[in-house]
Each structure stands twice: as structure tokens, then as C-alpha cells.
């Protein structure tokens, strides 16, 4: 084992150079103009898997972006680990706020800056390099490994779900290892055991059949923006409770054990507020900040448009207005059911003076992993060895849609060994990844293979 760790240590610089190549490919999954980059990126991952020592590597076409699969099954009788991650990234706008171009990686203060650095290319690359380190030193792996790296995580993973349903034998494994979450604090080994789900909706309000002069017509018809703003405001009451009837029906109470665990993490509201530049925090009454973000469902407007949004002033009553609204869900809430309740409630809130269309864009179930699982225990030991500190257990407010599918369809446990930080600007300008954590992640991954094989 020590030779693997030494090898990882002495190749720090070359790993960073290779990661830069990965980060130079603008694999934005949501934009049609980047579809060639997506293909190029899938090929890049496939090449790296081959060079790392995987015996079979294949790119699978889907209805959307390609999936990259790799395997090495040379350890009969030993467990099989399926490593999942995503090579697609979020769009870069607002581009003017980037200090360096998003696809020209630069290193500052031992951090690598580029779109996808922490979410998720840097974290995917850790596992490719740990596998490679085993082959370059020991010459084999202590257990069997499969990789499935997708290009559609940021747009909901719907084609991967189809692929899993049709290929349960190919993906058969004992545990799924995923690095696409965050450490609770820098240098603190963390395993995430819960993710929230998602229900993403769009509401379009239409009033008059064309834009109108706001002087000539102001006072005679409903303004779709005003109506939409009123509807959004009514979705939460003054205590921050969501007003959709039935919304909380399947939400369970937090156990005393979890409450105590959250408390033990010593979260500071003051520090958090300061980092985000807000005078005070806000949310559902009666719950701590960690509880609200990790274990309670929430509703947020993600974008709103309509009417005149250019510079200067234009006097107009717009014909229509649209809002994108997402709800983060907790275990047992079903995205499809929530979408229906949402639609019904919106229709009830809308006055006769406008037409309302409600669309469901995508959804994902929340997920929870038991902490007494063999793979989780091995991961905890591995991280403890790599970091030289005791592992903490955290939940996460974000979503990784496919995690719940892995559990249900492959009947495998899931280990969320994330090495990112929530302060690393994922989805926003100047995304970066700590190179110290990158190195610790490669070691944690290698140590995990050893621990889990014992
Ligand atoms: N890696 C993130 C999820 C995440 C964020 C985990 C922060 C831990 C900390 C993932 O790539 C992501 O952005 N998921 C989306 C899913 C959606 C687009 C279907 C999310 O949570 O918004
Ligand atoms: Mn991610
Ligand atoms: Mn993401």
C-alpha cells in the first residue's frame, strides 16, 4: 500500500497537468452548441481510463450525451466497486465575472480555477489516478472496479436512468463510490449520507395578447408580472412554511440522533452569514440552519423574466411573465406527486384575468445511506488515514439525481466521498478546486480500495 501512496505523492505535478487538459474541454451539457465538446470530453475520459489500466473501456451512445464505461474485473471473489461521476459542466454565465477564462485553467494559492474544477472533473479524476497508481506500482487492483462517467448530471441524468434499467448486469456491483459532494470544512474528512431531491417547475402567466402601452392601458388589465410576483409571494407564509396543500404530508421528523449529530458539527450562523454577505439568515421557523438546508424541504424561485429588462426605461405592460421555481425535497417526498400538488395550487392562486401554464422540467428523489454499511466503514477508515483526522458525517442540501436509482435498481450501497468545498463556487464564476484536497482525494480513493478489499 505504501508504494501506491508514495507513487501518488511523487506524481502530484503531472496529475495537475493532466487535469488541466480535462478542464480545457468546454463540456457544457445544456447548450446545443457544445455537443462536439461533450463528445470530445467523453473520448478524453475513455482514453484516460484505458491508460489507467482498465481492461475494457466503452463509450455508450444514448438519446442524449454519451456515457463512458470502464472495467477491470481481475480480482475474483473480491467486491466490485462502481465509480460514478460526471464529465459535464454548468454554463459559465455571467462570463464577465470570471477573473480568468473558464476553460483556461490557472493555479492560484494552490487552487485550480476553471469551470468543472470541483464539480465534477477534478473529483472524477482523483479515482482515475488512484486506479492508475495501483497498476503502475502493484500491477493490479485489490478488488474489481467499474466506472460509469456520464455527461448529463447537470441536466437531470434521465438517459443514465434508462441505461441503468437496461444494463443492471453490466453495472452489477457491491457499492457505488461517488465523489461529487463537499467536505464539511477544509481538511476535515467527511462522508455525506443524505442528499435532497428536486422538483423543478416553470410557471408562465399570460395576460393581454400583446405588450401594451402602460399609460394607455395601465389600470385596465392585469399585469402578468404583478400577478406572478403575487403568486410566488403566496407560496410561503410568514414563518417560511410552504403553503402548497399536502406538501409536507410524507416529510418525517428528524431523529434525536441526527439533531445531536448536526449540533455536534458546531455550525456558526454568524460566520456563514458573513461569508455570504447577508445581515441575517432566513428560513423556516423552528429549525437550525443545518436542519433547514439538509433535512427540510424548501422552495425557491431560480429565475423570473418578462417585460422590459434592458438598460433604461420602457413603459410597457408585458403580455406574459415566466418564473422558474425549484423545490428541494427530503426522503419520502415524491417529485411527481409534488409537481401535481404545485400545479394545482398555482392554478388555484391565479385570478381569472390571466392564463397560467405550469410545466415540470425535471425531478429527483432524495437519498439516504446507512452509516453501518461495510463500504461506508471502509471509506471512513480510508479518509481517516489519508487526512490524519476523524471522519465526520454530514448531509447535503444539493442533489445528485442518480444516487437513489443506484440504490433501488442495483441494490448496492452508495458511498459519497466528496472532496469539494461549498465555498468553491460550483455553478458560479471562478469555480475552483483545492489541489491539497485533490491529492488527499487520490490517496483516500486508493486507501478505500485497500480497506474495502480486506
Ligand atoms: N455536485 C452537485 C450536487 C452537490 C452540490 C453536492 C453541492 C454537494 C454539494 C451536482 O452536480 C449538482 O449540481 N446537482 C444539481 C442537480 C440538478 C441539476 C438535477 C443540483 O443539485 O442542483
Ligand atoms: Mn456534480
Ligand atoms: Mn453541479
XYZ file of C-alpha atoms and ligand atoms in Angstrom:
478
model
C 0.000 0.000 0.000
C 2.737 2.442 0.956
C 4.285 2.245 -2.520
C 0.926 3.290 -4.024
C 0.773 6.287 -1.683
C 4.377 7.233 -2.432
C 3.693 6.999 -6.148
C 0.676 9.319 -5.798
C 2.788 11.750 -3.816
C 5.589 11.889 -6.374
C 3.220 12.387 -9.315
C 1.397 15.418 -7.892
C 2.592 17.803 -10.616
C 1.849 15.556 -13.585
C -1.680 14.854 -12.268
C -2.340 18.597 -12.197
C -1.104 18.994 -15.787
C -3.426 16.196 -16.936
C -6.369 17.652 -15.020
C -5.792 20.946 -16.844
C -6.312 19.158 -20.180
C -9.620 17.757 -18.893
C -10.696 21.243 -17.739
C -9.895 22.822 -21.110
C -12.777 20.949 -22.773
C -15.953 23.098 -22.532
C -18.336 20.178 -21.898
C -21.452 22.220 -21.054
C -24.304 19.724 -21.235
C -27.249 22.083 -21.516
C -26.065 24.075 -24.567
C -26.559 22.512 -28.036
C -23.541 24.404 -29.412
C -21.234 22.427 -27.104
C -22.311 18.962 -28.276
C -18.995 18.346 -30.095
C -17.101 19.305 -26.928
C -19.211 16.830 -24.988
C -18.171 14.058 -27.415
C -14.545 15.100 -27.196
C -14.751 15.065 -23.417
C -16.240 11.546 -23.359
C -13.336 10.386 -25.545
C -10.856 12.089 -23.232
C -12.280 10.211 -20.222
C -12.270 6.910 -22.153
C -8.587 7.408 -23.102
C -7.643 8.177 -19.506
C -9.441 5.048 -18.283
C -7.564 2.908 -20.839
C -4.241 4.440 -19.882
C -5.018 3.940 -16.200
C -5.237 0.183 -16.780
C -8.934 -0.611 -17.265
C -9.182 -3.768 -19.363
C -12.441 -2.848 -21.116
C -13.472 0.678 -21.969
C -16.530 1.618 -23.993
C -18.409 4.765 -24.921
C -22.161 4.113 -24.959
C -24.371 6.361 -27.067
C -27.675 7.444 -25.507
C -30.600 9.584 -26.647
C -28.562 12.430 -25.201
C -24.883 12.681 -24.310
C -22.588 9.613 -24.284
C -21.762 7.524 -21.224
C -18.222 6.329 -20.574
C -17.871 2.846 -19.130
C -14.716 1.097 -17.942
C -13.993 -2.097 -16.060
C -11.260 -4.270 -14.583
C -12.562 -7.479 -13.096
C -9.311 -9.261 -12.335
C -9.957 -9.926 -8.642
C -12.434 -12.818 -8.498
C -14.003 -13.338 -5.079
C -13.343 -9.712 -4.120
C -16.032 -6.995 -4.023
C -16.838 -4.798 -7.018
C -16.874 -1.021 -6.725
C -18.761 1.056 -9.295
C -17.315 4.562 -9.526
C -19.790 7.170 -10.743
C -19.148 10.792 -11.670
C -19.960 13.338 -14.358
C -17.834 14.984 -17.030
C -20.449 17.596 -17.971
C -20.345 21.092 -16.503
C -22.652 24.049 -15.958
C -22.760 27.092 -18.277
C -20.300 29.888 -17.491
C -22.510 32.964 -17.410
C -22.081 35.668 -16.179
C -18.776 35.412 -18.043
C -17.673 38.979 -17.160
C -17.288 37.987 -13.502
C -14.595 35.369 -14.201
C -11.084 36.546 -13.322
C -9.655 34.097 -15.862
C -11.405 32.480 -18.837
C -13.427 29.489 -17.517
C -11.808 26.941 -19.821
C -8.223 28.135 -19.415
C -7.278 26.634 -16.031
C -4.898 28.613 -13.824
C -3.439 27.885 -10.410
C -3.554 30.450 -7.607
C -2.921 29.766 -3.883
C -2.751 26.022 -4.503
C -6.215 26.035 -6.064
C -7.054 25.263 -9.681
C -9.580 27.656 -11.248
C -11.823 26.549 -14.141
C -15.441 25.553 -14.810
C -15.825 21.943 -13.650
C -12.753 22.031 -11.367
C -14.641 20.893 -8.266
C -17.952 19.871 -9.942
C -17.045 17.301 -11.023
C -13.997 16.818 -13.254
C -11.392 17.273 -10.513
C -13.192 14.760 -8.326
C -13.687 12.199 -11.119
C -10.004 12.464 -11.984
C -8.958 11.504 -8.414
C -10.309 7.976 -8.905
C -8.799 7.532 -12.358
C -5.405 8.449 -10.922
C -5.719 6.211 -7.846
C -6.517 3.237 -10.089
C -3.565 4.125 -12.304
C -1.273 4.370 -9.282
C -2.142 0.782 -8.329
C -1.367 -0.528 -11.808
C 1.902 1.436 -12.036
C 3.138 0.068 -8.691
C 1.447 -3.163 -7.518
C 0.432 -4.069 -11.085
C -3.167 -4.908 -10.157
C -6.117 -3.761 -8.037
C -7.123 -5.381 -4.734
C -10.777 -5.551 -5.890
C -12.880 -5.222 -9.037
C -13.646 -1.803 -10.437
C -16.193 -0.420 -12.853
C -16.527 3.207 -13.927
C -19.639 4.922 -15.239
C -18.982 8.581 -16.033
C -21.915 10.475 -17.528
C -22.410 13.720 -19.450
C -25.879 14.714 -18.271
C -25.784 15.049 -14.480
C -26.302 18.801 -14.643
C -29.455 18.306 -16.717
C -31.075 15.564 -14.646
C -29.435 12.215 -15.665
C -32.562 10.907 -17.402
C -30.662 8.880 -20.031
C -28.414 7.304 -17.427
C -31.516 6.127 -15.623
C -32.692 4.391 -18.816
C -29.223 2.872 -19.258
C -29.157 1.527 -15.703
C -32.596 -0.054 -16.173
C -31.385 -1.815 -19.333
C -27.930 -2.798 -18.076
C -28.260 -3.954 -14.487
C -25.924 -6.918 -15.144
C -23.191 -4.787 -16.685
C -23.309 -2.373 -13.732
C -23.729 -5.058 -11.037
C -21.606 -4.122 -8.033
C -21.396 -4.227 -4.250
C -21.094 -0.500 -3.702
C -21.164 2.730 -5.696
C -18.409 5.225 -4.922
C -19.157 8.854 -5.767
C -17.097 11.994 -5.303
C -19.476 14.821 -6.176
C -20.175 16.389 -2.783
C -18.270 18.545 -0.297
C -16.127 18.275 2.818
C -17.806 19.809 5.857
C -14.734 22.019 6.346
C -11.290 22.305 4.701
C -9.027 19.411 5.696
C -11.862 17.605 7.517
C -12.614 14.094 6.173
C -16.351 13.901 5.515
C -18.812 11.289 4.313
C -22.187 12.518 3.113
C -25.092 10.235 3.981
C -28.073 12.205 2.701
C -28.915 14.252 -0.377
C -32.048 16.234 -1.060
C -34.262 15.543 -4.046
C -35.596 18.062 -6.514
C -38.765 19.120 -8.284
C -38.124 21.800 -10.900
C -41.086 23.718 -12.320
C -41.814 26.585 -14.674
C -44.827 28.895 -14.420
C -45.923 31.057 -17.334
C -48.550 33.736 -16.802
C -50.177 35.343 -19.840
C -52.376 38.430 -19.785
C -53.191 40.600 -22.821
C -52.468 39.150 -26.280
C -49.616 41.627 -26.892
C -47.363 44.019 -24.984
C -49.296 47.208 -24.173
C -48.501 50.883 -23.560
C -48.511 51.089 -19.749
C -50.066 54.565 -19.794
C -52.833 53.962 -22.314
C -53.759 50.578 -20.792
C -52.401 50.764 -17.215
C -55.323 50.280 -14.830
C -57.481 48.301 -17.249
C -55.923 44.822 -17.337
C -53.973 42.524 -15.020
C -50.196 42.794 -15.350
C -48.719 39.242 -15.664
C -45.545 40.229 -13.786
C -47.513 41.647 -10.859
C -49.705 38.548 -10.776
C -46.714 36.201 -10.971
C -44.927 38.070 -8.165
C -48.058 37.803 -6.039
C -48.364 34.065 -6.694
C -44.702 33.472 -5.783
C -45.057 35.508 -2.599
C -48.022 33.377 -1.538
C -46.061 30.098 -1.831
C -44.542 30.655 1.617
C -46.127 32.016 4.776
C -44.538 34.407 7.263
C -42.899 31.502 9.120
C -41.228 30.243 5.963
C -43.620 27.267 5.652
C -44.558 26.241 2.127
C -48.289 26.769 1.612
C -48.960 24.073 -1.018
C -51.629 21.767 0.482
C -50.205 18.283 1.083
C -46.582 19.392 0.544
C -45.374 18.171 3.956
C -47.517 15.006 4.072
C -44.672 12.483 3.768
C -41.972 14.533 5.488
C -40.653 12.722 8.556
C -39.336 14.235 11.764
C -35.603 14.414 12.327
C -34.434 11.796 14.824
C -32.869 12.890 18.073
C -29.622 11.191 16.992
C -29.432 13.277 13.854
C -30.301 16.500 15.626
C -27.484 15.779 18.070
C -25.092 14.965 15.252
C -25.935 18.242 13.494
C -25.388 20.122 16.759
C -22.015 18.469 17.269
C -20.842 19.919 13.941
C -20.743 23.352 15.595
C -22.197 25.317 12.723
C -21.817 29.070 13.053
C -24.695 31.140 11.684
C -22.651 34.279 12.156
C -19.672 33.096 10.123
C -21.938 31.721 7.393
C -23.886 34.991 7.121
C -20.656 36.940 6.921
C -19.267 34.719 4.150
C -22.428 35.227 2.126
C -22.567 38.968 2.764
C -26.024 38.971 4.364
C -27.051 40.791 7.553
C -29.028 37.807 8.842
C -30.070 34.303 7.798
C -33.649 33.424 6.935
C -35.722 30.283 6.579
C -38.352 28.026 8.080
C -39.022 28.893 11.711
C -38.149 26.350 14.390
C -35.195 24.675 12.654
C -31.456 25.315 12.779
C -29.650 26.353 9.597
C -28.161 22.889 9.038
C -31.572 21.307 9.564
C -33.171 23.703 7.095
C -30.569 23.103 4.405
C -30.001 19.377 4.884
C -33.224 17.919 6.181
C -36.165 20.212 5.390
C -37.834 20.751 2.017
C -37.552 24.251 0.553
C -38.924 26.294 -2.334
C -37.009 28.898 -4.325
C -37.569 30.993 -7.398
C -34.492 30.448 -9.618
C -35.265 32.996 -12.285
C -38.020 35.317 -13.428
C -38.429 37.107 -16.702
C -40.907 39.098 -18.727
C -41.398 42.661 -19.894
C -38.551 45.078 -20.418
C -35.224 44.098 -18.823
C -32.765 46.201 -20.863
C -30.942 49.344 -19.766
C -33.026 52.474 -19.233
C -36.806 52.612 -19.113
C -39.586 51.410 -21.376
C -43.210 51.914 -20.402
C -44.900 48.598 -21.079
C -47.386 46.099 -19.676
C -45.972 42.771 -20.818
C -48.118 40.139 -22.414
C -46.511 37.395 -20.352
C -44.123 36.570 -17.498
C -42.350 33.358 -16.520
C -40.749 32.063 -13.333
C -38.545 29.027 -12.763
C -39.236 27.545 -9.362
C -37.450 24.648 -7.733
C -38.319 22.681 -4.637
C -35.680 20.708 -2.761
C -37.216 17.542 -1.375
C -36.443 15.244 1.541
C -36.793 11.446 1.819
C -40.282 10.047 1.033
C -41.448 13.131 -0.892
C -42.140 12.080 -4.490
C -41.188 14.618 -7.164
C -44.092 13.636 -9.472
C -46.655 13.968 -6.700
C -45.182 17.280 -5.548
C -45.297 18.576 -9.144
C -49.031 17.815 -9.280
C -49.721 19.484 -5.918
C -47.710 22.504 -7.048
C -49.630 22.828 -10.309
C -52.994 22.538 -8.580
C -52.067 25.183 -6.020
C -50.729 27.629 -8.631
C -53.910 27.280 -10.697
C -55.960 27.999 -7.580
C -53.926 31.106 -6.785
C -54.234 32.567 -10.300
C -57.064 35.067 -10.914
C -59.358 34.799 -13.968
C -57.705 37.841 -15.508
C -54.683 35.754 -16.656
C -53.952 32.340 -18.178
C -51.436 30.143 -16.375
C -49.360 27.265 -17.767
C -47.361 25.102 -15.353
C -44.589 22.860 -16.709
C -42.496 20.264 -14.904
C -38.833 20.385 -16.040
C -37.186 17.627 -14.027
C -37.181 15.833 -10.717
C -35.082 13.621 -8.499
C -35.675 11.627 -5.350
C -33.791 12.405 -2.166
C -31.454 9.682 -0.896
C -30.047 8.416 2.382
C -27.315 5.852 3.011
C -26.990 3.787 6.184
C -23.822 4.518 8.155
C -23.220 0.954 9.321
C -22.635 -0.356 5.800
C -19.348 -2.189 5.173
C -18.356 0.174 2.352
C -19.100 3.292 4.402
C -16.993 1.979 7.274
C -14.121 1.225 4.877
C -14.434 4.706 3.344
C -14.396 6.296 6.767
C -11.187 4.463 7.694
C -9.595 5.317 4.349
C -10.296 9.035 4.702
C -9.124 8.992 8.306
C -5.793 7.514 7.200
C -5.341 9.947 4.321
C -6.250 13.076 6.318
C -4.924 12.022 9.735
C -8.249 13.115 11.324
C -11.506 11.510 12.360
C -14.204 11.364 9.669
C -17.419 13.348 10.218
C -20.845 12.539 8.762
C -22.882 15.208 7.028
C -25.935 15.587 4.860
C -26.120 17.875 1.853
C -28.760 20.229 0.531
C -27.908 19.640 -3.147
C -28.974 16.738 -5.329
C -27.291 14.038 -7.360
C -30.336 12.615 -9.148
C -28.954 9.169 -9.950
C -27.920 8.202 -6.401
C -31.400 6.999 -5.467
C -31.626 4.997 -8.728
C -28.339 3.210 -7.959
C -29.663 2.137 -4.594
C -33.011 0.942 -5.898
C -32.016 -0.635 -9.215
C -28.584 -2.066 -8.446
C -29.382 -2.832 -4.805
C -25.939 -1.514 -3.963
C -24.860 0.728 -1.107
C -23.648 4.216 -2.010
C -20.582 5.975 -0.597
C -20.499 9.752 -1.029
C -16.834 10.592 -0.610
C -16.813 14.206 -1.773
C -13.642 16.294 -1.715
C -15.115 19.610 -2.822
C -15.987 22.598 -0.667
C -19.257 24.502 -0.838
C -17.165 27.677 -0.978
C -15.505 26.593 -4.247
C -18.036 28.448 -6.420
C -19.647 25.478 -8.100
C -22.179 26.662 -10.686
C -20.880 30.221 -10.327
C -17.975 32.330 -11.640
C -14.396 31.469 -10.597
C -15.112 27.839 -9.750
C -12.027 26.196 -8.250
C -10.771 23.060 -6.514
C -8.193 22.817 -3.737
C -5.128 20.967 -5.013
C -4.454 19.792 -1.473
C -7.879 18.129 -1.423
C -7.282 16.776 -4.928
C -4.168 14.999 -3.655
C -5.908 13.813 -0.455
C -8.773 12.524 -2.595
C -6.475 10.386 -4.738
C -4.971 8.903 -1.584
C -8.390 8.378 0.067
C -9.576 6.583 -3.063
C -6.540 4.260 -3.139
C -6.810 3.580 0.588
C -10.504 2.818 0.167
C -9.805 0.121 -2.432
C -7.428 -1.495 0.042
C -9.753 -1.200 3.082
C -12.804 -2.468 1.239
C -10.918 -5.450 -0.204
C -9.937 -6.758 3.242
N -22.396 18.054 -7.397
C -23.635 18.738 -7.431
C -24.503 18.477 -6.210
C -23.881 18.994 -4.940
C -23.686 20.328 -4.783
C -23.472 18.139 -3.966
C -23.044 20.806 -3.652
C -22.854 18.621 -2.848
C -22.607 19.960 -2.700
C -24.371 18.332 -8.694
O -23.535 18.410 -9.824
C -25.489 19.291 -8.938
O -25.238 20.424 -9.196
N -26.723 18.795 -8.908
C -27.853 19.539 -9.324
C -28.830 18.541 -9.839
C -29.819 19.057 -10.818
C -29.240 19.872 -11.918
C -30.660 17.934 -11.371
C -28.421 20.358 -8.176
O -28.324 19.954 -7.016
O -28.938 21.431 -8.458
Mn -21.738 17.499 -9.503
Mn -23.403 20.556 -10.424
